[in-house]
Amino acid sequence: MLAFILRRLLQAVIVMLTVAFIARYALKHKLGEGGLGTVYEAWDPLLSRTVAVKTLQFDLQPAQRAALDSLFLNEARAVAGLSHPHIVTIHDAGLSAHGVYIAMERLEGRDLRQAIAGGWRPSPAQAAQLVRRVADALAYAHARGVVHCDIKPDNIFLTRKDKPTVLDFGIARVAHGAQGA
């Protein structure tokens, strides 16, 4: 009973600290911005967990917006079908009053660009391990028809013990789905 009361109290506090909502997700703060979207830390009240929510925010004509929304949701479908320790896990995606969104696992750490800019210099063995893990993730995705198309330090996230996770399949091509993409 006490655990139930504490959980409800925590949920109430989270709602009070919320910046906004995207679908069921209570946005907390901005984690970063990329070429096509913004990523927020958010709370999922249904599953009682913290997630990252990526949104697409552009002022476009309705036809252009619908095409871009479709590409964005295609990213979610493509990546949601992948289950690999070095590829970000997608939990949910959809269209809300604020536009399309993807809810994914919330990672703790920094991207490879930030790590290098901050002075991190991997040993040759660390660099080889990092490259091997990213290559393994990409090979796994390619074997399932998903081509990333934008591998760069910004899209390789380093979590605990510098474990890489491939992010942002935003301009990925689904080899068997998108003709000429």
CSV table of N, CA and C in Angstrom, one decimal:
chain,number,residue,atom,x,y,z
A,1,MET,N,0.8,-1.2,0.0
A,1,MET,CA,0.0,0.0,0.0
A,1,MET,C,0.9,1.3,0.0
A,2,LEU,N,1.9,1.3,0.8
A,2,LEU,CA,2.8,2.4,0.9
A,2,LEU,C,3.5,2.6,-0.5
A,3,ALA,N,3.9,1.5,-1.1
A,3,ALA,CA,4.6,1.6,-2.4
A,3,ALA,C,3.6,2.2,-3.4
A,4,PHE,N,2.3,1.9,-3.4
A,4,PHE,CA,1.3,2.4,-4.3
A,4,PHE,C,1.2,3.9,-4.1
A,5,ILE,N,1.1,4.3,-2.8
A,5,ILE,CA,0.9,5.7,-2.5
A,5,ILE,C,2.1,6.5,-2.9
A,6,LEU,N,3.3,6.0,-2.7
A,6,LEU,CA,4.6,6.7,-3.1
A,6,LEU,C,4.6,6.8,-4.6
A,7,ARG,N,4.2,5.7,-5.3
A,7,ARG,CA,4.3,5.8,-6.8
A,7,ARG,C,3.3,6.9,-7.3
A,8,ARG,N,2.1,6.9,-6.7
A,8,ARG,CA,1.1,7.9,-7.1
A,8,ARG,C,1.7,9.4,-6.8
A,9,LEU,N,2.3,9.5,-5.7
A,9,LEU,CA,2.9,10.8,-5.3
A,9,LEU,C,4.0,11.2,-6.3
A,10,LEU,N,4.8,10.2,-6.6
A,10,LEU,CA,5.9,10.5,-7.6
A,10,LEU,C,5.3,10.9,-9.0
A,11,GLN,N,4.3,10.2,-9.4
A,11,GLN,CA,3.6,10.6,-10.7
A,11,GLN,C,3.1,12.0,-10.6
A,12,ALA,N,2.5,12.4,-9.5
A,12,ALA,CA,1.9,13.7,-9.4
A,12,ALA,C,3.0,14.8,-9.5
A,13,VAL,N,4.1,14.5,-8.8
A,13,VAL,CA,5.3,15.4,-8.8
A,13,VAL,C,5.8,15.5,-10.2
A,14,ILE,N,5.9,14.4,-10.9
A,14,ILE,CA,6.4,14.4,-12.3
A,14,ILE,C,5.5,15.3,-13.2
A,15,VAL,N,4.2,15.1,-13.1
A,15,VAL,CA,3.3,15.9,-13.9
A,15,VAL,C,3.5,17.4,-13.6
A,16,MET,N,3.7,17.8,-12.3
A,16,MET,CA,3.9,19.2,-11.9
A,16,MET,C,5.2,19.7,-12.5
A,17,LEU,N,6.2,18.9,-12.7
A,17,LEU,CA,7.5,19.4,-13.2
A,17,LEU,C,7.6,19.3,-14.8
A,18,THR,N,6.5,18.9,-15.4
A,18,THR,CA,6.5,18.6,-16.8
A,18,THR,C,6.5,19.9,-17.6
A,19,VAL,N,7.3,20.0,-18.7
A,19,VAL,CA,7.3,21.1,-19.6
A,19,VAL,C,6.1,21.1,-20.5
A,20,ALA,N,5.8,19.9,-21.1
A,20,ALA,CA,4.7,19.7,-22.0
A,20,ALA,C,4.5,18.2,-22.1
A,21,PHE,N,3.5,17.8,-22.9
A,21,PHE,CA,3.2,16.4,-23.2
A,21,PHE,C,3.3,16.2,-24.7
A,22,ILE,N,3.9,15.1,-25.1
A,22,ILE,CA,3.8,14.6,-26.5
A,22,ILE,C,3.1,13.2,-26.3
A,23,ALA,N,1.9,13.1,-26.8
A,23,ALA,CA,1.1,11.9,-26.6
A,23,ALA,C,1.0,11.6,-25.1
A,24,ARG,N,1.4,10.4,-24.6
A,24,ARG,CA,1.3,10.2,-23.2
A,24,ARG,C,2.6,10.6,-22.4
A,25,TYR,N,3.6,11.0,-23.1
A,25,TYR,CA,4.9,11.3,-22.5
A,25,TYR,C,5.0,12.7,-22.0
A,26,ALA,N,5.4,12.8,-20.7
A,26,ALA,CA,5.6,14.0,-20.0
A,26,ALA,C,7.0,14.5,-20.3
A,27,LEU,N,7.2,15.5,-21.0
A,27,LEU,CA,8.5,16.0,-21.4
A,27,LEU,C,9.1,16.7,-20.2
A,28,LYS,N,10.4,16.4,-19.9
A,28,LYS,CA,11.1,17.0,-18.8
A,28,LYS,C,12.0,18.2,-19.2
A,29,HIS,N,13.0,17.9,-20.1
A,29,HIS,CA,13.9,18.9,-20.6
A,29,HIS,C,14.5,18.4,-21.9
A,30,LYS,N,15.0,19.3,-22.7
A,30,LYS,CA,15.7,19.0,-24.0
A,30,LYS,C,17.0,18.3,-23.7
A,31,LEU,N,17.2,17.2,-24.4
A,31,LEU,CA,18.5,16.6,-24.4
A,31,LEU,C,19.4,17.0,-25.5
A,32,GLY,N,18.8,17.3,-26.7
A,32,GLY,CA,19.6,17.8,-27.8
A,32,GLY,C,18.8,18.0,-29.0
A,33,GLU,N,19.4,18.6,-30.0
A,33,GLU,CA,18.7,18.9,-31.3
A,33,GLU,C,19.6,18.4,-32.4
A,34,GLY,N,18.9,17.9,-33.4
A,34,GLY,CA,19.7,17.4,-34.6
A,34,GLY,C,19.2,18.1,-35.9
A,35,GLY,N,19.5,17.5,-37.0
A,35,GLY,CA,19.2,18.1,-38.3
A,35,GLY,C,17.7,18.1,-38.5
A,36,LEU,N,16.9,17.1,-38.0
A,36,LEU,CA,15.5,17.0,-38.3
A,36,LEU,C,14.6,17.2,-37.0
A,37,GLY,N,15.2,17.0,-35.9
A,37,GLY,CA,14.3,16.9,-34.7
A,37,GLY,C,15.0,17.4,-33.4
A,38,THR,N,14.2,17.3,-32.4
A,38,THR,CA,14.6,17.6,-31.0
A,38,THR,C,14.4,16.4,-30.2
A,39,VAL,N,15.3,16.1,-29.2
A,39,VAL,CA,15.1,15.0,-28.3
A,39,VAL,C,15.0,15.5,-26.9
A,40,TYR,N,14.0,14.9,-26.2
A,40,TYR,CA,13.7,15.3,-24.9
A,40,TYR,C,13.8,14.1,-23.9
A,41,GLU,N,14.1,14.4,-22.7
A,41,GLU,CA,13.9,13.3,-21.7
A,41,GLU,C,12.5,13.4,-21.3
A,42,ALA,N,11.8,12.3,-21.1
A,42,ALA,CA,10.4,12.3,-20.8
A,42,ALA,C,10.1,11.1,-19.9
A,43,TRP,N,8.9,11.2,-19.3
A,43,TRP,CA,8.4,10.2,-18.4
A,43,TRP,C,7.2,9.5,-19.0
A,44,ASP,N,7.3,8.2,-19.1
A,44,ASP,CA,6.2,7.4,-19.6
A,44,ASP,C,5.4,6.9,-18.4
A,45,PRO,N,4.2,7.5,-18.1
A,45,PRO,CA,3.4,7.2,-17.0
A,45,PRO,C,2.8,5.8,-17.1
A,46,LEU,N,2.5,5.3,-18.3
A,46,LEU,CA,1.9,4.0,-18.4
A,46,LEU,C,2.9,2.9,-18.0
A,47,LEU,N,4.1,3.0,-18.4
A,47,LEU,CA,5.1,1.9,-18.0
A,47,LEU,C,6.1,2.4,-16.9
A,48,SER,N,5.8,3.5,-16.3
A,48,SER,CA,6.6,4.0,-15.2
A,48,SER,C,8.1,4.0,-15.5
A,49,ARG,N,8.5,4.6,-16.6
A,49,ARG,CA,10.0,4.7,-16.9
A,49,ARG,C,10.3,6.0,-17.6
A,50,THR,N,11.6,6.3,-17.5
A,50,THR,CA,12.1,7.4,-18.2
A,50,THR,C,12.5,7.0,-19.7
A,51,VAL,N,12.2,7.8,-20.6
A,51,VAL,CA,12.5,7.5,-22.0
A,51,VAL,C,13.1,8.8,-22.7
A,52,ALA,N,13.5,8.6,-23.9
A,52,ALA,CA,13.9,9.8,-24.7
A,52,ALA,C,12.8,9.9,-25.8
A,53,VAL,N,12.3,11.1,-26.0
A,53,VAL,CA,11.3,11.3,-27.1
A,53,VAL,C,11.9,12.2,-28.1
A,54,LYS,N,11.9,11.7,-29.4
A,54,LYS,CA,12.4,12.5,-30.5
A,54,LYS,C,11.2,13.0,-31.3
A,55,THR,N,11.2,14.3,-31.5
A,55,THR,CA,10.1,15.0,-32.3
A,55,THR,C,10.7,15.6,-33.5
A,56,LEU,N,9.8,15.7,-34.5
A,56,LEU,CA,10.2,16.4,-35.7
A,56,LEU,C,9.4,17.7,-35.7
A,57,GLN,N,10.2,18.8,-35.8
A,57,GLN,CA,9.6,20.1,-35.7
A,57,GLN,C,10.0,21.1,-36.8
A,58,PHE,N,9.2,21.1,-37.9
A,58,PHE,CA,9.5,22.0,-39.0
A,58,PHE,C,8.2,22.6,-39.4
A,59,ASP,N,8.2,23.9,-39.8
A,59,ASP,CA,7.0,24.5,-40.4
A,59,ASP,C,7.0,24.3,-41.9
A,60,LEU,N,6.2,23.4,-42.3
A,60,LEU,CA,6.1,23.0,-43.7
A,60,LEU,C,4.7,23.1,-44.2
A,61,GLN,N,4.5,23.1,-45.5
A,61,GLN,CA,3.2,22.9,-46.1
A,61,GLN,C,2.7,21.6,-45.8
A,62,PRO,N,1.4,21.4,-45.7
A,62,PRO,CA,0.8,20.1,-45.3
A,62,PRO,C,1.3,18.9,-46.1
A,63,ALA,N,1.4,19.0,-47.4
A,63,ALA,CA,1.9,17.9,-48.2
A,63,ALA,C,3.3,17.5,-47.9
A,64,GLN,N,4.1,18.6,-47.7
A,64,GLN,CA,5.5,18.3,-47.4
A,64,GLN,C,5.7,17.7,-46.0
A,65,ARG,N,4.8,18.2,-45.1
A,65,ARG,CA,4.9,17.8,-43.7
A,65,ARG,C,4.5,16.3,-43.7
A,66,ALA,N,3.4,15.9,-44.4
A,66,ALA,CA,3.0,14.5,-44.4
A,66,ALA,C,4.0,13.6,-44.9
A,67,ALA,N,4.8,14.0,-46.0
A,67,ALA,CA,5.8,13.2,-46.5
A,67,ALA,C,7.0,13.1,-45.5
A,68,LEU,N,7.3,14.2,-44.8
A,68,LEU,CA,8.4,14.1,-43.8
A,68,LEU,C,8.0,13.3,-42.6
A,69,ASP,N,6.7,13.4,-42.2
A,69,ASP,CA,6.2,12.6,-41.1
A,69,ASP,C,6.3,11.1,-41.5
A,70,SER,N,5.9,10.8,-42.7
A,70,SER,CA,6.0,9.4,-43.2
A,70,SER,C,7.4,8.9,-43.1
A,71,LEU,N,8.4,9.7,-43.5
A,71,LEU,CA,9.8,9.2,-43.5
A,71,LEU,C,10.2,9.0,-42.0
A,72,PHE,N,9.8,9.9,-41.1
A,72,PHE,CA,10.1,9.8,-39.7
A,72,PHE,C,9.6,8.6,-39.1
A,73,LEU,N,8.3,8.3,-39.4
A,73,LEU,CA,7.7,7.1,-38.9
A,73,LEU,C,8.3,5.8,-39.5
A,74,ASN,N,8.8,5.9,-40.7
A,74,ASN,CA,9.5,4.9,-41.4
A,74,ASN,C,10.8,4.5,-40.6
A,75,GLU,N,11.5,5.6,-40.1
A,75,GLU,CA,12.7,5.4,-39.2
A,75,GLU,C,12.3,4.5,-38.0
A,76,ALA,N,11.2,4.9,-37.4
A,76,ALA,CA,10.7,4.2,-36.2
A,76,ALA,C,10.4,2.7,-36.5
A,77,ARG,N,9.7,2.5,-37.6
A,77,ARG,CA,9.4,1.1,-38.0
A,77,ARG,C,10.7,0.3,-38.3
A,78,ALA,N,11.6,0.9,-39.0
A,78,ALA,CA,12.8,0.2,-39.4
A,78,ALA,C,13.6,-0.2,-38.2
A,79,VAL,N,13.8,0.8,-37.3
A,79,VAL,CA,14.6,0.5,-36.1
A,79,VAL,C,13.9,-0.3,-35.0
A,80,ALA,N,12.6,-0.2,-34.9
A,80,ALA,CA,11.8,-1.0,-34.0
A,80,ALA,C,11.9,-2.4,-34.3
A,81,GLY,N,12.2,-2.8,-35.5
A,81,GLY,CA,12.3,-4.2,-35.9
A,81,GLY,C,13.7,-4.8,-35.6
A,82,LEU,N,14.6,-3.9,-35.1
A,82,LEU,CA,15.9,-4.4,-34.8
A,82,LEU,C,16.1,-4.6,-33.3
A,83,SER,N,16.7,-5.7,-32.9
A,83,SER,CA,17.0,-6.0,-31.5
A,83,SER,C,18.5,-6.3,-31.4
A,84,HIS,N,19.3,-5.3,-31.0
A,84,HIS,CA,20.7,-5.5,-31.0
A,84,HIS,C,21.3,-4.7,-29.8
A,85,PRO,N,22.3,-5.2,-29.1
A,85,PRO,CA,22.8,-4.5,-27.9
A,85,PRO,C,23.5,-3.2,-28.3
A,86,HIS,N,23.8,-2.9,-29.6
A,86,HIS,CA,24.5,-1.7,-29.9
A,86,HIS,C,23.6,-0.8,-30.9
A,87,ILE,N,22.3,-1.0,-30.8
A,87,ILE,CA,21.4,-0.2,-31.6
A,87,ILE,C,20.3,0.2,-30.6
A,88,VAL,N,20.0,1.5,-30.6
A,88,VAL,CA,19.0,2.1,-29.7
A,88,VAL,C,17.7,1.3,-29.8
A,89,THR,N,17.0,1.1,-28.7
A,89,THR,CA,15.7,0.4,-28.6
A,89,THR,C,14.6,1.4,-28.8
A,90,ILE,N,13.7,1.2,-29.7
A,90,ILE,CA,12.5,2.0,-29.9
A,90,ILE,C,11.3,1.4,-29.1
A,91,HIS,N,10.7,2.2,-28.3
A,91,HIS,CA,9.5,1.7,-27.5
A,91,HIS,C,8.2,2.0,-28.2
A,92,ASP,N,8.1,3.2,-28.9
A,92,ASP,CA,6.8,3.6,-29.4
A,92,ASP,C,7.1,4.7,-30.4
A,93,ALA,N,6.1,4.9,-31.3
A,93,ALA,CA,6.1,6.0,-32.2
A,93,ALA,C,4.7,6.3,-32.6
A,94,GLY,N,4.5,7.5,-33.1
A,94,GLY,CA,3.1,7.9,-33.5
A,94,GLY,C,3.0,9.4,-33.9
A,95,LEU,N,1.8,9.7,-34.1
A,95,LEU,CA,1.4,11.1,-34.5
A,95,LEU,C,0.6,11.7,-33.3
A,96,SER,N,1.1,12.9,-32.8
A,96,SER,CA,0.3,13.5,-31.7
A,96,SER,C,-0.1,14.9,-32.3
A,97,ALA,N,-0.8,15.6,-31.4
A,97,ALA,CA,-1.2,17.0,-31.8
A,97,ALA,C,0.0,17.9,-32.1
A,98,HIS,N,1.2,17.5,-31.6
A,98,HIS,CA,2.4,18.3,-31.8
A,98,HIS,C,3.2,17.8,-33.0
A,99,GLY,N,2.8,16.8,-33.6
A,99,GLY,CA,3.5,16.2,-34.7
A,99,GLY,C,3.9,14.8,-34.4
A,100,VAL,N,4.8,14.2,-35.2
A,100,VAL,CA,5.3,12.8,-35.0
A,100,VAL,C,6.3,12.8,-33.9
A,101,TYR,N,6.4,11.6,-33.3
A,101,TYR,CA,7.4,11.4,-32.3
A,101,TYR,C,7.9,9.9,-32.3
A,102,ILE,N,9.0,9.7,-31.7
A,102,ILE,CA,9.5,8.4,-31.5
A,102,ILE,C,10.0,8.3,-30.0
A,103,ALA,N,9.5,7.4,-29.3
A,103,ALA,CA,9.9,7.2,-27.9
A,103,ALA,C,10.9,6.0,-27.9
A,104,MET,N,12.1,6.3,-27.3
A,104,MET,CA,13.2,5.2,-27.3
A,104,MET,C,13.8,5.2,-25.9
A,105,GLU,N,14.7,4.2,-25.8
A,105,GLU,CA,15.4,4.1,-24.5
A,105,GLU,C,16.2,5.3,-24.2
A,106,ARG,N,16.2,5.7,-22.9
A,106,ARG,CA,17.0,6.9,-22.5
A,106,ARG,C,18.4,6.4,-22.1
A,107,LEU,N,19.3,6.8,-22.9
A,107,LEU,CA,20.7,6.4,-22.7
A,107,LEU,C,21.5,7.5,-21.8
A,108,GLU,N,22.3,7.0,-21.0
A,108,GLU,CA,23.2,7.9,-20.1
A,108,GLU,C,24.6,7.9,-20.7
A,109,GLY,N,25.1,9.0,-20.9
A,109,GLY,CA,26.5,9.1,-21.4
A,109,GLY,C,26.7,10.3,-22.4
A,110,ARG,N,27.4,10.1,-23.4
A,110,ARG,CA,27.7,11.2,-24.4
A,110,ARG,C,27.9,10.6,-25.8
A,111,ASP,N,27.8,11.4,-26.8
A,111,ASP,CA,28.0,10.8,-28.1
A,111,ASP,C,29.5,10.9,-28.4
A,112,LEU,N,30.0,10.2,-29.4
A,112,LEU,CA,31.4,10.1,-29.7
A,112,LEU,C,32.0,11.4,-30.0
A,113,ARG,N,31.3,12.3,-30.6
A,113,ARG,CA,31.8,13.6,-31.0
A,113,ARG,C,32.1,14.4,-29.7
A,114,GLN,N,31.2,14.3,-28.7
A,114,GLN,CA,31.4,15.0,-27.4
A,114,GLN,C,32.5,14.4,-26.7
A,115,ALA,N,32.6,13.1,-26.7
A,115,ALA,CA,33.7,12.4,-26.0
A,115,ALA,C,35.1,12.9,-26.5
A,116,ILE,N,35.2,12.9,-27.8
A,116,ILE,CA,36.5,13.3,-28.5
A,116,ILE,C,36.8,14.8,-28.2
A,117,ALA,N,35.7,15.6,-28.3
A,117,ALA,CA,35.9,17.1,-28.1
A,117,ALA,C,36.3,17.3,-26.6
A,118,GLY,N,35.8,16.4,-25.7
A,118,GLY,CA,36.2,16.5,-24.3
A,118,GLY,C,37.5,16.0,-23.9
A,119,GLY,N,38.3,15.5,-24.9
A,119,GLY,CA,39.6,15.0,-24.7
A,119,GLY,C,39.8,13.5,-24.6
A,120,TRP,N,38.7,12.7,-24.8
A,120,TRP,CA,38.8,11.3,-24.7
A,120,TRP,C,39.6,10.8,-25.9
A,121,ARG,N,40.6,10.0,-25.6
A,121,ARG,CA,41.5,9.4,-26.6
A,121,ARG,C,41.5,7.9,-26.3
A,122,PRO,N,40.8,7.1,-27.1
A,122,PRO,CA,40.8,5.7,-26.8
A,122,PRO,C,42.1,5.1,-27.1
A,123,SER,N,42.5,4.0,-26.4
A,123,SER,CA,43.7,3.3,-26.7
A,123,SER,C,43.4,2.5,-28.1
A,124,PRO,N,44.4,2.0,-28.7
A,124,PRO,CA,44.2,1.3,-30.0
A,124,PRO,C,43.2,0.1,-29.7
A,125,ALA,N,43.3,-0.6,-28.6
A,125,ALA,CA,42.4,-1.7,-28.3
A,125,ALA,C,40.9,-1.2,-28.1
A,126,GLN,N,40.8,0.0,-27.4
A,126,GLN,CA,39.5,0.5,-27.2
A,126,GLN,C,38.8,1.0,-28.6
A,127,ALA,N,39.7,1.6,-29.4
A,127,ALA,CA,39.2,2.0,-30.7
A,127,ALA,C,38.7,0.8,-31.6
A,128,ALA,N,39.5,-0.2,-31.5
A,128,ALA,CA,39.2,-1.4,-32.3
A,128,ALA,C,37.9,-2.0,-31.8
A,129,GLN,N,37.8,-2.1,-30.5
A,129,GLN,CA,36.5,-2.7,-29.9
A,129,GLN,C,35.3,-1.8,-30.3
A,130,LEU,N,35.4,-0.5,-30.2
A,130,LEU,CA,34.3,0.4,-30.6
A,130,LEU,C,34.0,0.2,-32.0
A,131,VAL,N,34.9,0.2,-32.9
A,131,VAL,CA,34.7,0.0,-34.4
A,131,VAL,C,34.0,-1.4,-34.6
A,132,ARG,N,34.5,-2.4,-33.9
A,132,ARG,CA,34.0,-3.7,-34.1
A,132,ARG,C,32.5,-3.8,-33.7
A,133,ARG,N,32.2,-3.2,-32.6
A,133,ARG,CA,30.8,-3.2,-32.1
A,133,ARG,C,29.8,-2.4,-33.0
A,134,VAL,N,30.3,-1.2,-33.5
A,134,VAL,CA,29.5,-0.5,-34.4
A,134,VAL,C,29.3,-1.2,-35.7
A,135,ALA,N,30.4,-1.8,-36.2
A,135,ALA,CA,30.3,-2.6,-37.5
A,135,ALA,C,29.4,-3.8,-37.3
A,136,ASP,N,29.4,-4.4,-36.1
A,136,ASP,CA,28.5,-5.5,-35.9
A,136,ASP,C,27.0,-5.1,-35.9
A,137,ALA,N,26.8,-3.9,-35.3
A,137,ALA,CA,25.4,-3.4,-35.2
A,137,ALA,C,24.9,-3.0,-36.7
A,138,LEU,N,25.8,-2.4,-37.5
A,138,LEU,CA,25.4,-2.1,-38.8
A,138,LEU,C,25.2,-3.3,-39.7
A,139,ALA,N,26.1,-4.3,-39.5
A,139,ALA,CA,25.9,-5.6,-40.3
A,139,ALA,C,24.6,-6.2,-39.9
A,140,TYR,N,24.2,-6.2,-38.6
A,140,TYR,CA,22.9,-6.7,-38.2
A,140,TYR,C,21.8,-6.0,-38.9
A,141,ALA,N,21.9,-4.6,-38.8
A,141,ALA,CA,20.8,-3.8,-39.5
A,141,ALA,C,20.7,-4.1,-41.0
A,142,HIS,N,21.9,-4.1,-41.6
A,142,HIS,CA,21.9,-4.4,-43.1
A,142,HIS,C,21.3,-5.7,-43.4
A,143,ALA,N,21.6,-6.7,-42.6
A,143,ALA,CA,21.1,-8.1,-42.9
A,143,ALA,C,19.5,-8.1,-42.8
A,144,ARG,N,19.0,-7.1,-42.1
A,144,ARG,CA,17.5,-7.0,-42.0
A,144,ARG,C,16.9,-5.9,-42.9
A,145,GLY,N,17.7,-5.4,-43.9
A,145,GLY,CA,17.3,-4.5,-44.8
A,145,GLY,C,17.3,-3.0,-44.4
A,146,VAL,N,18.0,-2.7,-43.3
A,146,VAL,CA,18.0,-1.3,-42.9
A,146,VAL,C,19.5,-0.8,-43.0
A,147,VAL,N,19.6,0.3,-43.8
A,147,VAL,CA,20.9,0.9,-44.1
A,147,VAL,C,20.9,2.3,-43.4
A,148,HIS,N,21.8,2.5,-42.5
A,148,HIS,CA,21.8,3.7,-41.7
A,148,HIS,C,22.1,5.0,-42.6
A,149,CYS,N,23.0,5.1,-43.4
A,149,CYS,CA,23.3,6.2,-44.3
A,149,CYS,C,23.9,7.4,-43.7
A,150,ASP,N,24.1,7.5,-42.4
A,150,ASP,CA,24.6,8.7,-41.8
A,150,ASP,C,25.4,8.4,-40.5
A,151,ILE,N,26.3,7.4,-40.6
A,151,ILE,CA,27.2,7.1,-39.5
A,151,ILE,C,28.2,8.2,-39.3
A,152,LYS,N,28.3,8.8,-38.2
A,152,LYS,CA,29.2,9.8,-37.8
A,152,LYS,C,29.3,9.8,-36.3
A,153,PRO,N,30.3,10.5,-35.7
A,153,PRO,CA,30.5,10.5,-34.3
A,153,PRO,C,29.2,11.0,-33.5
A,154,ASP,N,28.4,11.9,-34.1
A,154,ASP,CA,27.2,12.4,-33.4
A,154,ASP,C,26.2,11.2,-33.2
A,155,ASN,N,26.2,10.2,-34.1
A,155,ASN,CA,25.2,9.2,-34.1
A,155,ASN,C,25.7,7.9,-33.4
A,156,ILE,N,26.8,8.0,-32.8
A,156,ILE,CA,27.3,6.9,-32.0
A,156,ILE,C,27.4,7.3,-30.5
A,157,PHE,N,26.5,6.8,-29.7
A,157,PHE,CA,26.4,7.2,-28.3
A,157,PHE,C,27.2,6.2,-27.4
A,158,LEU,N,28.0,6.8,-26.5
A,158,LEU,CA,28.8,6.0,-25.6
A,158,LEU,C,28.2,6.0,-24.3
A,159,THR,N,27.8,4.8,-23.8
A,159,THR,CA,27.2,4.6,-22.5
A,159,THR,C,28.2,4.1,-21.6
A,160,ARG,N,27.8,3.5,-20.5
A,160,ARG,CA,28.7,3.0,-19.5
A,160,ARG,C,29.9,2.2,-20.1
A,161,LYS,N,31.0,2.4,-19.5
A,161,LYS,CA,32.2,1.7,-20.0
A,161,LYS,C,32.5,1.9,-21.5
A,162,ASP,N,32.0,3.0,-22.0
A,162,ASP,CA,32.2,3.4,-23.4
A,162,ASP,C,31.6,2.3,-24.4
A,163,LYS,N,30.5,1.8,-24.0
A,163,LYS,CA,29.8,0.9,-24.9
A,163,LYS,C,29.0,1.7,-26.0
A,164,PRO,N,29.3,1.5,-27.3
A,164,PRO,CA,28.6,2.3,-28.3
A,164,PRO,C,27.2,1.8,-28.6
A,165,THR,N,26.3,2.8,-28.8
A,165,THR,CA,25.0,2.5,-29.3
A,165,THR,C,24.7,3.4,-30.5
A,166,VAL,N,24.3,2.7,-31.6
A,166,VAL,CA,24.0,3.5,-32.8
A,166,VAL,C,22.7,4.1,-32.7
A,167,LEU,N,22.6,5.4,-33.0
A,167,LEU,CA,21.4,6.2,-33.0
A,167,LEU,C,21.0,6.8,-34.3
A,168,ASP,N,19.9,7.4,-34.4
A,168,ASP,CA,19.5,8.3,-35.4
A,168,ASP,C,19.5,7.7,-36.8
A,169,PHE,N,18.6,6.8,-37.0
A,169,PHE,CA,18.4,6.2,-38.3
A,169,PHE,C,17.5,7.1,-39.2
A,170,GLY,N,17.6,8.4,-38.9
A,170,GLY,CA,16.7,9.4,-39.5
A,170,GLY,C,16.7,9.4,-41.0
A,171,ILE,N,17.8,9.1,-41.6
A,171,ILE,CA,17.8,9.1,-43.1
A,171,ILE,C,18.1,7.7,-43.6
A,172,ALA,N,17.7,6.7,-42.8
A,172,ALA,CA,18.0,5.3,-43.1
A,172,ALA,C,17.1,5.0,-44.3
A,173,ARG,N,17.6,4.0,-45.1
A,173,ARG,CA,16.8,3.5,-46.2
A,173,ARG,C,16.4,2.1,-45.8
A,174,VAL,N,15.2,1.8,-46.0
A,174,VAL,CA,14.7,0.4,-45.8
A,174,VAL,C,14.8,-0.3,-47.1
A,175,ALA,N,15.8,-1.1,-47.3
A,175,ALA,CA,16.2,-1.6,-48.6
A,175,ALA,C,15.0,-2.3,-49.4
A,176,HIS,N,14.2,-3.0,-48.6
A,176,HIS,CA,13.1,-3.6,-49.3
A,176,HIS,C,11.8,-2.8,-49.3
A,177,GLY,N,11.8,-1.6,-48.7
A,177,GLY,CA,10.6,-0.9,-48.7
A,177,GLY,C,10.6,0.4,-49.5
A,178,ALA,N,11.6,1.2,-49.4
A,178,ALA,CA,11.6,2.5,-50.0
A,178,ALA,C,12.3,2.5,-51.3
A,179,GLN,N,11.6,2.6,-52.4
A,179,GLN,CA,12.3,2.6,-53.7
A,179,GLN,C,12.9,3.9,-54.0
A,180,GLY,N,14.2,3.9,-54.3
A,180,GLY,CA,14.9,5.2,-54.7
A,180,GLY,C,15.1,6.1,-53.5
A,181,ALA,N,15.0,5.6,-52.3
A,181,ALA,CA,15.2,6.5,-51.1
A,181,ALA,C,16.7,6.7,-50.9
